[in-house]
Amino acid sequence: MSPSSVPRTFASGIALIILAAVLHKTEINGAPVNLPPEAFQIVQVHGVPFYKLVRYFTTQTERRDPKVYELNISHFQYYTHIYHAWKEASIHYSAVAIKKTTREIVGANMVYVVHHLMKMYAPDTIGEVLDFVIACYKTLRPSNHSVGLVSTLRPHVSELVNKAMIQDVTNRFMQTAPANSYHLLWENSTTMDSFLKDLSYEKMFCGNSTIPENKCDWTSMGLPPAVSNSLCIYRL
């Protein structure tokens, strides 16, 4: 078989696997934790190279987000999932935080239209996680809603960067979202509850909520109660 006869989709898949393997072995330099506000800025997704965004997002959530590292997801499946997820994310609301001097990525917020989640590439455990969050989000949908958005994952080097990204998506949502839209995000209530309430977010469910309507308890996905009890879903 000549090279020209190889289906383009197959070739693209092979290239993606090779790229994932190379990037998985590439050490990402640790960004400083205490970045002052003047040292970073929030930019749109197209403001950074796509491959660097996928690499940063995959590696940092695997290392630091319990919704990922506690679930023992295959790296290659997860990398491919994130690659496709960023292709379909809401570019208008998603954002990236970068250092002003080097343009190094120090945070990223992926925002998705809720009803688009059912179209995601989600093999094996990732599919089980998707079933869980979709069931959770259905219980949080207002009766007269129009568009639902969710900030799915948000790796960051510091709380200040995290807050800046949340402030950014909140401002965009308040200014441009259609009437009766809603925005969901996951956060640690121990450190972020007051900040989110000041932005008018309402805490809906946490892992320690025992009422039957709570479909958002990450303990059911295998996360330890010490983590899931403070992992809460908020709605604006």
C-alpha angles and dihedrals in degrees: 000000000000120000090246091061095059108108112253093231092053091049090049090051092052091048090051093051092049091048091049091051092050094047093046088060093046114099112226113218112245111247119221112271098214102058112168116226092254091056098066140037138198115243135174120265095258088059091080133048109273095227091053091051092051092046094048094044095047097045098043096048091047089054102037114019115083089203084070112025095045091059100059094228118181109259094224093049090047094047090051091047092053091045092056093038092058089049089060101033122117102267092192094062102027117090144181129217116217137178109254095222101047104014087232112161111249100167143003135193118202112203121192135187102245097228090051091065090084089065095057125119100247119161125184114326092010088060090052090051090050091052088052098049094043090054089048094050093049090063090053097051112115115231094241098039126144111183124012120201130185132193097218105183130000117185114190140165096228143011089250092058090046092052092047091054092047090049089050096052091043092054092048091047094049092047103042113016116110118256115283093021121142136204126210129194138171119231145159104260092202093068105018108036098098093044092052094046089053087057090052096254116149120218105232109174139353133186092263094055106115100187115118093241091065105109092156102077109126090201086081088063093052102267113142115253090240087068104030096049091071096034102102138176116228130195132205 
